[in-house]
XYZ file of C-alpha atoms in Angstrom:
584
model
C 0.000 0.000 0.000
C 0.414 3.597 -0.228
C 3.790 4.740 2.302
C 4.420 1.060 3.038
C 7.495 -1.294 1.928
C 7.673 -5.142 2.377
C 10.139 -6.946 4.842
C 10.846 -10.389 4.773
C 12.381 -11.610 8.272
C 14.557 -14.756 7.894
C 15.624 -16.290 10.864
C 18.257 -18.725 11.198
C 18.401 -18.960 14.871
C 17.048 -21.698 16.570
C 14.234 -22.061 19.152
C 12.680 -20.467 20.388
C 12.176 -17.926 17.978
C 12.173 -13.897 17.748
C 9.859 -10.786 18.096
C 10.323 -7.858 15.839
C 9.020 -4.536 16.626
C 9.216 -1.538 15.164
C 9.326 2.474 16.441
C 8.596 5.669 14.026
C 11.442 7.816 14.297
C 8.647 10.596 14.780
C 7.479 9.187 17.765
C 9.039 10.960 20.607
C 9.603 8.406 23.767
C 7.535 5.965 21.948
C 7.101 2.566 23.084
C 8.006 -0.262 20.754
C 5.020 -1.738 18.613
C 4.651 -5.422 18.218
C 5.085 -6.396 14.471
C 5.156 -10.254 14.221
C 6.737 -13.423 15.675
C 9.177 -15.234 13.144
C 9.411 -18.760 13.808
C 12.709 -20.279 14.830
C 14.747 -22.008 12.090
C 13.801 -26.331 10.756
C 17.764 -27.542 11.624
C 16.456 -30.848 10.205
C 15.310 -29.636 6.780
C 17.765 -26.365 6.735
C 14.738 -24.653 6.533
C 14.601 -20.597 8.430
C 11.661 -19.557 10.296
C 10.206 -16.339 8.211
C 7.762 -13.626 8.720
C 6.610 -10.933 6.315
C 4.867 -7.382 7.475
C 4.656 -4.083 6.019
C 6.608 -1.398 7.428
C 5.487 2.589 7.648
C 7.796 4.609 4.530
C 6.936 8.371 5.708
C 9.398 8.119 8.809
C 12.737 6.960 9.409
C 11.495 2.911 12.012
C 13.512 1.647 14.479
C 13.314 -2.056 14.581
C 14.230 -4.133 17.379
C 14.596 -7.946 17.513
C 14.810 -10.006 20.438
C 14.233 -13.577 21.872
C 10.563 -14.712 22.292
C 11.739 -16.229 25.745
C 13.915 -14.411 28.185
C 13.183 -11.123 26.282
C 17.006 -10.494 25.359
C 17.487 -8.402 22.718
C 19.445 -9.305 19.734
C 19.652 -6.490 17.168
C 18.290 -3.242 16.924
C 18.536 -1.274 12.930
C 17.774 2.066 12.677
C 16.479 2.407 8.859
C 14.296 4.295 6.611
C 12.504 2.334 4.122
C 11.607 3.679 0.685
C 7.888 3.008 -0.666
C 7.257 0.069 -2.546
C 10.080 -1.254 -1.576
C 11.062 -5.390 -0.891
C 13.805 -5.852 1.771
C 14.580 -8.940 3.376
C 16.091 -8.599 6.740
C 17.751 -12.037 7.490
C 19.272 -12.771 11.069
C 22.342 -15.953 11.739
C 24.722 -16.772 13.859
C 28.229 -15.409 13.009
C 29.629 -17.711 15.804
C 28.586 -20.371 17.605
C 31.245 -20.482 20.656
C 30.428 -16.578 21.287
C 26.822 -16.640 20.658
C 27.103 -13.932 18.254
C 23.921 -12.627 16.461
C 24.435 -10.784 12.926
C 21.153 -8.817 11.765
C 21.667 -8.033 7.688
C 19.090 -5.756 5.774
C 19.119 -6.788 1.752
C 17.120 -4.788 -0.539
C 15.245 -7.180 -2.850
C 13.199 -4.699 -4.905
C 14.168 -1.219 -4.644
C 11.409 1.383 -3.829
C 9.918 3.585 -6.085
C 10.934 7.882 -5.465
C 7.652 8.873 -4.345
C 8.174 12.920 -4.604
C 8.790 12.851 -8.681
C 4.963 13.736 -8.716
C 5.508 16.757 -6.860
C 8.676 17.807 -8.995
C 6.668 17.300 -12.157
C 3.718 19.077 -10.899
C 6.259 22.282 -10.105
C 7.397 22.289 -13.312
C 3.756 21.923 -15.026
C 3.004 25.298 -12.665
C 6.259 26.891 -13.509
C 5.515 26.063 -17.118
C 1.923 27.824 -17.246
C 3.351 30.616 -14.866
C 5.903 31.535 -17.751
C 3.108 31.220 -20.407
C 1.438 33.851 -18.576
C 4.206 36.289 -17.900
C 5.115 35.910 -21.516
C 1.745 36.946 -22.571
C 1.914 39.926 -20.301
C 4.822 41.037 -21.746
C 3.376 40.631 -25.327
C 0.420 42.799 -24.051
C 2.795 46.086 -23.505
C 3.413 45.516 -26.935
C 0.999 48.011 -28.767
C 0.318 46.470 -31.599
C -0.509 43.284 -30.168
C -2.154 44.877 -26.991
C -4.869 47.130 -29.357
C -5.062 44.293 -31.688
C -6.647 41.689 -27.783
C -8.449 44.813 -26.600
C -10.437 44.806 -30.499
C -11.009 41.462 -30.196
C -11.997 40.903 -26.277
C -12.998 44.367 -25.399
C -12.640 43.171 -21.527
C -14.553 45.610 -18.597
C -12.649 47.079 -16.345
C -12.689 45.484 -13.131
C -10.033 46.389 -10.990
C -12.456 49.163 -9.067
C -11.536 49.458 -5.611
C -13.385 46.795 -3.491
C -14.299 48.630 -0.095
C -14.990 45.552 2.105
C -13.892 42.319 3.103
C -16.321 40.104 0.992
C -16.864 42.657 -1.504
C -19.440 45.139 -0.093
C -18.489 48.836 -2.498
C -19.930 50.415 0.618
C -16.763 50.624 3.395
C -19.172 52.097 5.781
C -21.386 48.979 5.898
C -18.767 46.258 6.226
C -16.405 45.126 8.508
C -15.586 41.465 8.215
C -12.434 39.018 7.850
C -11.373 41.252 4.407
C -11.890 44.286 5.353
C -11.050 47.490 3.047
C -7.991 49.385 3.719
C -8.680 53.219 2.910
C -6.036 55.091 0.605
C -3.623 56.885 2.314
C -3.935 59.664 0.007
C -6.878 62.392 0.548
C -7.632 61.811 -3.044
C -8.531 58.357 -3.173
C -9.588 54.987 -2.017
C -7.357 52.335 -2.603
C -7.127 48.518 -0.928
C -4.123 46.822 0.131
C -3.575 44.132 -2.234
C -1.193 42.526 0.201
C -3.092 41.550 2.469
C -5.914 39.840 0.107
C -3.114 38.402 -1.560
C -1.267 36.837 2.043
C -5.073 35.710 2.722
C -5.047 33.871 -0.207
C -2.136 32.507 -0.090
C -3.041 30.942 3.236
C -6.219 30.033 1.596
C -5.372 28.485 -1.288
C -2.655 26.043 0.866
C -5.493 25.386 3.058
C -8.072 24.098 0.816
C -5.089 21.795 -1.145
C -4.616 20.272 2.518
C -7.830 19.478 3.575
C -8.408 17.988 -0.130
C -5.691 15.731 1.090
C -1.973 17.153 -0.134
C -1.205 13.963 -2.575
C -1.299 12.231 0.876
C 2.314 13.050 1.904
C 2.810 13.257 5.469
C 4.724 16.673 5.278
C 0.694 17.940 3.928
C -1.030 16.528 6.861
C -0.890 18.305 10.079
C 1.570 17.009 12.462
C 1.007 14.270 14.770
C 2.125 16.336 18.071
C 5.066 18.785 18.475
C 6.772 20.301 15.255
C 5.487 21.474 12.443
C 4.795 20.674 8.770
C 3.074 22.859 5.883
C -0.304 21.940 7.105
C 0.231 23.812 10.398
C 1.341 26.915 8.946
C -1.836 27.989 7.283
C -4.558 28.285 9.722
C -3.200 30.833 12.213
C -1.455 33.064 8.994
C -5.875 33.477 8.098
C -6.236 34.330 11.833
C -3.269 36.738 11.832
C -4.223 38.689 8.628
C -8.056 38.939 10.210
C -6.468 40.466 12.826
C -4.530 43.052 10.665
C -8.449 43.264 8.798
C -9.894 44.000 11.726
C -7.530 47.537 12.595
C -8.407 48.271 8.992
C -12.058 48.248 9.157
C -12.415 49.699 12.658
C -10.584 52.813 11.539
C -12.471 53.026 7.944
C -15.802 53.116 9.559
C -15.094 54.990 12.137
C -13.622 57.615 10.139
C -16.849 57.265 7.463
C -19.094 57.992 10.791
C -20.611 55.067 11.617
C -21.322 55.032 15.688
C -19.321 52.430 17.518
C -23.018 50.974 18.146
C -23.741 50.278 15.109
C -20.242 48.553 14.468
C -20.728 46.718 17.494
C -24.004 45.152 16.437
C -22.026 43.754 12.619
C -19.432 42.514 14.724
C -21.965 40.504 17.356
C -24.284 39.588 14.097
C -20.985 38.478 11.993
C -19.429 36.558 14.798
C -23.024 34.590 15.318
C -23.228 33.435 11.604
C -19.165 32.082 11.309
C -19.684 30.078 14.367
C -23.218 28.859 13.300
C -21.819 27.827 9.864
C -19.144 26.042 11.485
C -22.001 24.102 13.571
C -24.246 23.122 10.730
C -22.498 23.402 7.636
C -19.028 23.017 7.877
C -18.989 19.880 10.600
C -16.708 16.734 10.219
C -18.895 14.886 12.484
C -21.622 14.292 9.592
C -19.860 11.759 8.600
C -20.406 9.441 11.727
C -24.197 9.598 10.691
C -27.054 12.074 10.630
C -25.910 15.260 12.400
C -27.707 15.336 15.664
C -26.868 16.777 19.135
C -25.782 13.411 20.300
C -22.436 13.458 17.857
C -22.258 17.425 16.869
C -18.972 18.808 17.056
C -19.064 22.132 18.876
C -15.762 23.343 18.235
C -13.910 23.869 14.989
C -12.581 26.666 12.596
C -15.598 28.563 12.274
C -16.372 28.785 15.475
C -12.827 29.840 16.498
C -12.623 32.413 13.883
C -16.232 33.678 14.751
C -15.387 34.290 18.978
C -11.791 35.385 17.676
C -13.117 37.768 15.211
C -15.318 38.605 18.114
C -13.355 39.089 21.251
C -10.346 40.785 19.273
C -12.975 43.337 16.999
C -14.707 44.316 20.525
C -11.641 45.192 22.010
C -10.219 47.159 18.885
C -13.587 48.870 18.667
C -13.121 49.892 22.760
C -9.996 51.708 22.255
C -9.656 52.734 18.516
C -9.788 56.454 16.798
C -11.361 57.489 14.376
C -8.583 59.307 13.725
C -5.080 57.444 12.848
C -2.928 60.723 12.609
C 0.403 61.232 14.909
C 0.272 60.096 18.342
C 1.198 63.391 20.363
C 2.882 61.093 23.388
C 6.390 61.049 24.721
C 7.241 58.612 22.615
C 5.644 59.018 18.607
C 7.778 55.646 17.801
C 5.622 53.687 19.734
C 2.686 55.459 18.665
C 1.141 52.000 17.897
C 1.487 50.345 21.192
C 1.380 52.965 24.140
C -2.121 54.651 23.670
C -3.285 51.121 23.904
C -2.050 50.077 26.839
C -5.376 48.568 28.092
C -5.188 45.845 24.972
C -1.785 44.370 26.084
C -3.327 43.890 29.582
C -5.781 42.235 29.152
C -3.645 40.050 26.230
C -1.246 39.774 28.904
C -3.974 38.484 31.174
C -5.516 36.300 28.670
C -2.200 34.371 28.151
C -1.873 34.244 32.085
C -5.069 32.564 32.406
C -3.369 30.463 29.740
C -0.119 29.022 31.365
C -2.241 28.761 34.442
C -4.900 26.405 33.098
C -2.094 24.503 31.410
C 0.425 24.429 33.743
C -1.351 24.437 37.196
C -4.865 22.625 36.753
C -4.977 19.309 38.539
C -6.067 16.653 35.479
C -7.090 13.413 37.188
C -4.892 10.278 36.697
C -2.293 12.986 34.571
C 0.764 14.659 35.620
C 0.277 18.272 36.296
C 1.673 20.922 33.197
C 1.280 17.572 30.983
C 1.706 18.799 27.701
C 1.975 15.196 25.812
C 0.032 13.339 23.508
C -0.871 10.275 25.928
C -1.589 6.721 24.098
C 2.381 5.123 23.581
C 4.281 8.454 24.256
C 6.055 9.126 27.430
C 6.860 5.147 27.219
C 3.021 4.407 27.563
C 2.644 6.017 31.035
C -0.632 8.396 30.185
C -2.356 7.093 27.497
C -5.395 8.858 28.403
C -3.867 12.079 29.023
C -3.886 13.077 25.468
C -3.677 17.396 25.287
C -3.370 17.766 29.134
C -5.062 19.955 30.875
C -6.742 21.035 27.242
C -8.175 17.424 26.639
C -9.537 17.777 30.281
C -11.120 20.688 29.961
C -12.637 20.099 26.455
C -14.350 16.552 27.681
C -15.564 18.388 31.066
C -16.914 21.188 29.680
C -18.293 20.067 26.019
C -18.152 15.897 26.432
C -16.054 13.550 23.932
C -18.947 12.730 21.789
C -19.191 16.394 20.827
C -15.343 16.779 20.684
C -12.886 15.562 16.947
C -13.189 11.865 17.410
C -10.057 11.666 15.034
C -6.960 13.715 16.585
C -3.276 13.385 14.374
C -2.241 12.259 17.553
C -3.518 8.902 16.835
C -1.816 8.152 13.588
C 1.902 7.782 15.548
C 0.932 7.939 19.204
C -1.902 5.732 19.135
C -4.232 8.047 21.219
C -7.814 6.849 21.842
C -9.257 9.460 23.061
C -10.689 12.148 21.819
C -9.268 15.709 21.295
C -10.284 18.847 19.524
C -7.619 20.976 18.401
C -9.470 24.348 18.053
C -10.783 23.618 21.612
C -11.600 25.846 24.403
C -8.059 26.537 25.857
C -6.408 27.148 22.567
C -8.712 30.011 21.620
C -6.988 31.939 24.139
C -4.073 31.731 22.015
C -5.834 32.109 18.559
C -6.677 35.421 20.382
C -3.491 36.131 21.187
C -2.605 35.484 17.169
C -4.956 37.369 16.198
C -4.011 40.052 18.365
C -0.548 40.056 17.240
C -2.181 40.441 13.284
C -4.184 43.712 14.905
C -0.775 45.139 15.300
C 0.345 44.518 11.730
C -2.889 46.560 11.035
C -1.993 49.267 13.666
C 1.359 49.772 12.042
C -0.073 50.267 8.501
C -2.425 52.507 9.389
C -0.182 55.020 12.090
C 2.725 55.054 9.191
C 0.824 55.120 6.086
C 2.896 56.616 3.081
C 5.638 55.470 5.096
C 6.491 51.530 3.816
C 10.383 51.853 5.006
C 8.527 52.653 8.798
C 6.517 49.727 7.632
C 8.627 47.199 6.457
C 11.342 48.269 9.220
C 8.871 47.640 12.214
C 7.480 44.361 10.471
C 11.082 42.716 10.648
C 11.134 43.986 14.604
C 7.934 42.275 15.199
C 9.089 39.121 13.440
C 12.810 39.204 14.915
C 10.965 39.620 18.543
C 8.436 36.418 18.136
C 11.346 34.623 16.448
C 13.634 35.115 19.867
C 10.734 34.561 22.122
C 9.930 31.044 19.914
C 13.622 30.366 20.451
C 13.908 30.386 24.054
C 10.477 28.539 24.863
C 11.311 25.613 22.821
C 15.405 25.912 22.867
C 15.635 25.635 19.341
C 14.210 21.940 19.532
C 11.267 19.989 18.792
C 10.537 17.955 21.898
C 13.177 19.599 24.791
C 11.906 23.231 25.078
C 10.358 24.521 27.538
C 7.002 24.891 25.569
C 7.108 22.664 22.066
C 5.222 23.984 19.280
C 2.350 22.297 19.183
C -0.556 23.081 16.608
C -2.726 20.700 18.720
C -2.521 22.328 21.542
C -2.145 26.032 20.171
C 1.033 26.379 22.527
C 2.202 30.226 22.885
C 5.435 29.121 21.444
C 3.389 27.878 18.383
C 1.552 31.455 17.977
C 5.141 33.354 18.467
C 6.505 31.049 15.797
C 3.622 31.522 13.062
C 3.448 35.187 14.203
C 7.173 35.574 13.188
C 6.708 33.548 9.993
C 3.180 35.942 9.460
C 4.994 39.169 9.859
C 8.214 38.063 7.557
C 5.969 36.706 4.831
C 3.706 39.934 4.746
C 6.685 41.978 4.524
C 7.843 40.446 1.377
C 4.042 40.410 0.194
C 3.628 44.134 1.026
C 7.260 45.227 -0.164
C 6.213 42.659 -3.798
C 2.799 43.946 -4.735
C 1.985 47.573 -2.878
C 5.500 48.843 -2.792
C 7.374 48.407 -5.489
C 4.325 46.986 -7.746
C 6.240 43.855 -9.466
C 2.960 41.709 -8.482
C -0.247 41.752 -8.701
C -1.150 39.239 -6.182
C -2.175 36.802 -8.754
C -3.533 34.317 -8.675
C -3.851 34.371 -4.537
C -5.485 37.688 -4.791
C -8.306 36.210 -6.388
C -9.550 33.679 -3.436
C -8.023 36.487 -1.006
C -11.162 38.209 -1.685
C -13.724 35.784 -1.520
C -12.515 33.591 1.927
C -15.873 32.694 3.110
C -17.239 31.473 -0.323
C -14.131 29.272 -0.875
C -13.777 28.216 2.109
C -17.207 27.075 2.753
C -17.461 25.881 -0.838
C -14.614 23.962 -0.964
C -15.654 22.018 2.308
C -19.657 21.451 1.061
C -18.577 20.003 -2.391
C -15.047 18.305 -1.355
C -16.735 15.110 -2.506
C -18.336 16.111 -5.327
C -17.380 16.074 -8.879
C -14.813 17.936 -10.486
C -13.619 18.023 -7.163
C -13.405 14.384 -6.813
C -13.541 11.416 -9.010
C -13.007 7.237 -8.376
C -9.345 6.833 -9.352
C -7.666 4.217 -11.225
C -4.884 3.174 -8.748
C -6.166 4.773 -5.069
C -2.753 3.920 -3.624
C -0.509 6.065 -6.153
C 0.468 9.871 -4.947
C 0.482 11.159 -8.412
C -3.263 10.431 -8.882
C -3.926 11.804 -5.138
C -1.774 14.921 -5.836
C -3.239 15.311 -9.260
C -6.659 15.149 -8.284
C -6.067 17.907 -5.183
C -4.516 20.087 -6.994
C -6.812 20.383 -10.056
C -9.636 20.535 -6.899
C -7.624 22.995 -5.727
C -6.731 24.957 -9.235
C -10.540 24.797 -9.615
C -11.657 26.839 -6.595
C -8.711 29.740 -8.073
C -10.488 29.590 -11.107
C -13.909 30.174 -9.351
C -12.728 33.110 -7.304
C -11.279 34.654 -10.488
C -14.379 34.481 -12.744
C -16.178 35.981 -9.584
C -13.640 38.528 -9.025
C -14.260 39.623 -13.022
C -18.279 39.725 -12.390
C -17.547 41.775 -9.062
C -19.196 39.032 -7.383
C -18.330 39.153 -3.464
C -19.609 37.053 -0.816
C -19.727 38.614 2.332
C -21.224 37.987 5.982
């Protein structure tokens, strides 16, 4: 199958026989799994004992041989098997006086290189990519530009798009894509860099949940660390956040009374969580939905209260007008006059490291931050998320929790645990929060992008240090592991630093110096909800799904994402051209 290889145990030995077991190299303090018994050797008929299993390809295994009796162990290999592959893995005696046990790996039938479908599928993308820069450089040609204009007469639609979803009205909208005004008296003009970082995040999103060709480094991680799957959800709650400062200001400054702001923000946050409920729920597929197995958490419903808490608390303390802080100290214009915010942030993540550090989990260590089932060497195998888990089942029940956690892919977990549950919000607050400030600095230095850019790489350089000394630079030994599961602080500092770095180069790319348009990310940038709802409702649907020929090959997996994934680009563009914009 699919991320699998064949092994062939031959063993020589006599009685009474061996045990082979196996650890992932990505299981941190794993306990050994039982793979098979291979029968001691026939001396009369010169006959070994064998056993064949299949072995995991996606991590480097461990395997570990010892005596079925007496539980010595004889040989331990530490190897990484390719997919496809046939080894043999054949075990003697070297010599009989000193009992000396030789454990030899053969490859029968070498494995196949599994990541030649993503290489091809970067160079079919790079391919159309310089098709279309070609063509744009044919267009400044006048003759051939006048001759496509005759012939297409296209409509202008590049009008500037006031809200986040589209509304042309900026004083009626304030939502995840907020418009940013112009920061010229003259006109009104929208950051494309943001729409286009939203996208981005978007667009990696929806190819993940499709199913990423079914690598591993596409799927979210089992526990601590990080792969591209855990990058994308709190960039989208980090650019809301910088949305959010946006918006405020804009309506403010267009007159709208903070009441009246108040109410979109209470009546916005209602509908995201309430589409995560009903619509968007992973749980229909354990039946009917019904209270009995409805999931109550999830991304909706984190964005919603996010969107909710952080918006409220913007809308407490912001100005309508953005001009020059008069303080003591103008460079910090953007922080001091909001003093307030960072205390209750501060707060917040206080309640935080409290709850996780200090509350008392029955049968569980205290400050367990682990994945329970066969980590720690199989001591807490219900202690899955810690004090999170705890609170989670307490407060909302298992049956209405993820039944399906990554932990239980390498860790073996059994129970159930949410990972956008109760206790992590705090932290998605705190990310979004951090995404508020990217806002704040737009808007106090506007015509100003060296200020910008300069205060972005602070920002980034500051989360980056603080992400280094929580986790010591290492995936399991820091003080506080990044862990998407458990939305750990040093997980929000770590995507924070990634956010600010990556909008930088966005904002310095497209609204700076103008070399890009955004495109193609620009296009889904500005119509999140839609996609994102869209492409959960029809993920199962054709075009965005089909019966393959060979369900174990990545090429057909990747092929069929991506094109599911190309699709929903496509969609957003031909809406963008019709002005079509979904908003809440």
């Amino acid at each position: 199958r699919m991320d699998q290889a064949l092994l062939l145990v031959r063993n020589e030995l006599p009685a009474p026989g061996l045990n082979l077991a196996a650890r992932s190299g990505s299981c941190h303090q794993c306990l050994y799994q039982f793979l098979a018994f291979v029968p001691p050797s026939n001396e009369s008929l010169r006959k070994p004992g064998t056993a064949s299993v299949m072995v995991d390809t996606q991590h480097p295994l461990t395997l570990l041989l010892n005596s079925s009796v007496g539980d010595r162990d004889l040989c331990k290999i530490q190897y990484h098997f390719g997919e496809f592959g046939n080894y043999s893995l054949v075990v003697k005696t070297l010599s009989t006086s000193t009992q000396t046990v030789s454990c030899d790996l053969i490859i029968n039938e070498g494995p196949i290189n599994s990541y030649l479908p993503i290489l091809f599928a970067f160079l079919v993308y790079m391919g159309i990519l310089a098709i279309l820069i070609a063509g744009r450089l044919l267009m400044k040609i006048d003759p051939v530009r006048n001759w496509v204009y005759k012939k297409l007469n296209p409509r202008a639609t590049d009008r500037m798009i006031n809200s986040e979803l589209g509304s042309p009205n900026t004083t009626d909208s304030i939502n995840f894509d907020p418009t940013p005004q112009s920061w010229s008296t003259g006109s009104r003009q929208r950051l494309r860099s943001l729409d286009t970082f939203r996208g981005l995040s978007l667009v990696i999103m929806v190819f993940v949940n499709y199913g990423g060709g079914k690598y591993w480094f596409f799927k979210h991680e089992s526990w601590n660390g990080l792969t591209v799957a855990d990058l994308v959800f709190p960039w989208f709650v980090f650019i809301m956040g910088t949305s959010i400062a946006l918006a405020l200001g804009s309506m403010l400054r267009w007159g709208s009374s903070k009441w009246k702001v108040l109410r979109k923000i209470l009546w916005r946050s209602f509908v995201l969580i309430l589409l995560g409920i009903i619509v968007v729920n992973p749980n229909y597929c354990l039946g009917p939905l019904s209270w009995d197995n409805l999931r109550i958490p999830g991304v909706l419903q984190r964005l919603g209260f996010t969107y909710l808490v952080v918006a409220a608390l913007e809308l407490l303390f912001t100005r309508a007008d953005s001009g020059t802080w008069e303080g003591r100290f103008p460079a910090l214009q953007d922080i001091l006059p909001y003093w307030p915010q960072w205390i209750f942030i501060l707060v917040l993540e206080t309640i935080w490291l409290c709850l996780t550090f200090l509350l008392p989990v029955p049968d569980c260590p205290r400050g367990y931050l682990g994945p329970g089932g066969i980590g720690d060497f199989g001591k807490y195998p219900n202690c899955t998320g810690g004090a999170a888990g705890y609170i989670d089942r307490l407060l909302l029940g298992e049956k209405h929790m993820y039944q399906h956690p990554s932990s239980a892919v390498i860790y073996l977990s059994t129970m159930p645990y949410d990972p956008e549950g109760i206790l992590g919000t705090i932290n998605s607050i705190v990310m979004a929060f951090l995404g508020l400030q990217a806002g704040k600095i737009t808007l106090f230095y506007k015509d100003q992008p060296k200020q910008i850019m300069s205060r972005f790489i602070i920002w980034g350089t500051v989360m980056g240090i603080i992400s280094a000394i929580l986790t010591k630079c290492s995936k399991e030994e820091g003080f506080i592991p990044i862990n998407k599961n458990l939305w750990s602080i040093s997980y929000v500092t770590t995507m924070s630093c990634f956010a600010f770095i990556l909008l930088l180069l966005i904002y310095y790319l497209v609204d700076v110096k103008k070399w890009w348009s955004g495109a193609p990310f620009l296009y889904p940038g500005m119509n999140s909800i839609l996609v994102y709802i869209g492409h959960q409702v029809f993920a199962n649907y054709f075009p965005f799904k089909w019966k393959m020929q060979d369900s174990q090959s990545h090429a057909e997996h990747l092929t069929q994402n991506l094109i599911a994934t190309t699709l929903w680009v496509i969609i957003s563009y031909i809406l963008y051209r019709r002005r079509i914009f979904w908003k809440i």
